[in-house]
Short mmCIF file of C-alpha atoms in Angstrom, two decimals:
data_model
loop_
_atom_site.label_atom_id
_atom_site.label_comp_id
_atom_site.label_asym_id
_atom_site.label_seq_id
_atom_site.Cartn_x
_atom_site.Cartn_y
_atom_site.Cartn_z
CA UNK Z 1 58.44 139.63 151.06
CA UNK Z 2 58.42 141.98 148.09
CA UNK Z 3 57.39 140.65 144.71
CA UNK Z 4 60.55 142.08 143.08
CA UNK Z 5 63.63 143.97 144.25
CA UNK Z 6 62.21 147.20 142.80
CA UNK Z 7 58.64 146.83 144.03
CA UNK Z 8 57.59 147.30 147.66
CA UNK Z 9 54.37 145.28 147.27
CA UNK Z 10 54.08 141.62 148.17
CA UNK Z 11 52.07 139.25 146.00
CA UNK Z 12 48.90 139.61 148.04
CA UNK Z 13 49.02 143.40 147.83
CA UNK Z 14 49.60 143.23 144.08
CA UNK Z 15 46.60 140.95 143.63
CA UNK Z 16 44.32 143.15 145.73
CA UNK Z 17 45.49 146.27 143.88
CA UNK Z 18 44.76 144.68 140.50
CA UNK Z 19 41.27 143.61 141.61
CA UNK Z 20 40.56 147.08 142.98
CA UNK Z 21 41.80 148.62 139.74
CA UNK Z 22 39.37 146.43 137.82
CA UNK Z 23 36.52 147.45 140.11
CA UNK Z 24 37.44 151.12 139.73
CA UNK Z 25 37.42 150.83 135.94
CA UNK Z 26 34.03 149.10 135.96
CA UNK Z 27 32.52 151.72 138.26
CA UNK Z 28 33.91 154.53 136.12
CA UNK Z 29 32.25 152.98 133.06
CA UNK Z 30 28.94 153.05 134.91
CA UNK Z 31 29.46 156.62 136.09
CA UNK Z 32 29.61 155.67 139.76
CA UNK Z 33 31.94 157.20 142.36
CA UNK Z 34 35.29 155.48 142.91
CA UNK Z 35 36.82 157.50 145.73
CA UNK Z 36 36.54 154.80 148.39
CA UNK Z 37 38.26 152.21 146.21
CA UNK Z 38 40.97 154.67 145.17
CA UNK Z 39 41.66 155.52 148.83
CA UNK Z 40 42.00 151.80 149.58
CA UNK Z 41 44.57 151.42 146.78
CA UNK Z 42 46.47 154.44 148.12
CA UNK Z 43 46.40 152.97 151.64
CA UNK Z 44 47.82 149.66 150.39
CA UNK Z 45 50.57 151.45 148.45
CA UNK Z 46 51.49 153.66 151.42
CA UNK Z 47 51.57 150.71 153.79
CA UNK Z 48 53.82 148.71 151.46
CA UNK Z 49 56.18 151.63 150.91
CA UNK Z 50 56.43 152.34 154.65
CA UNK Z 51 57.23 148.69 155.33
CA UNK Z 52 59.96 148.61 152.69
CA UNK Z 53 61.40 151.92 153.91
CA UNK Z 54 61.65 150.53 157.45
CA UNK Z 55 63.22 147.35 156.10
CA UNK Z 56 65.82 149.27 154.08
CA UNK Z 57 66.63 151.48 157.09
CA UNK Z 58 67.28 148.36 159.14
CA UNK Z 59 69.57 146.97 156.45
CA UNK Z 60 71.52 150.23 156.24
CA UNK Z 61 72.13 150.25 160.00
CA UNK Z 62 73.66 146.77 159.96
#
């Protein structure tokens, strides 16, 4: 279930994304690479958007 009508992420995905964002910021401060964490955030966003797109397609067909 989406957190809001306008957001494809569920609460778990939002929480994970916030934690990863914090980790990315901390690593950037230390000058460390953040690519792996950024790819994980992108993967979560893509997965959530795909799920919501499929759900909206199903609703349109009914």
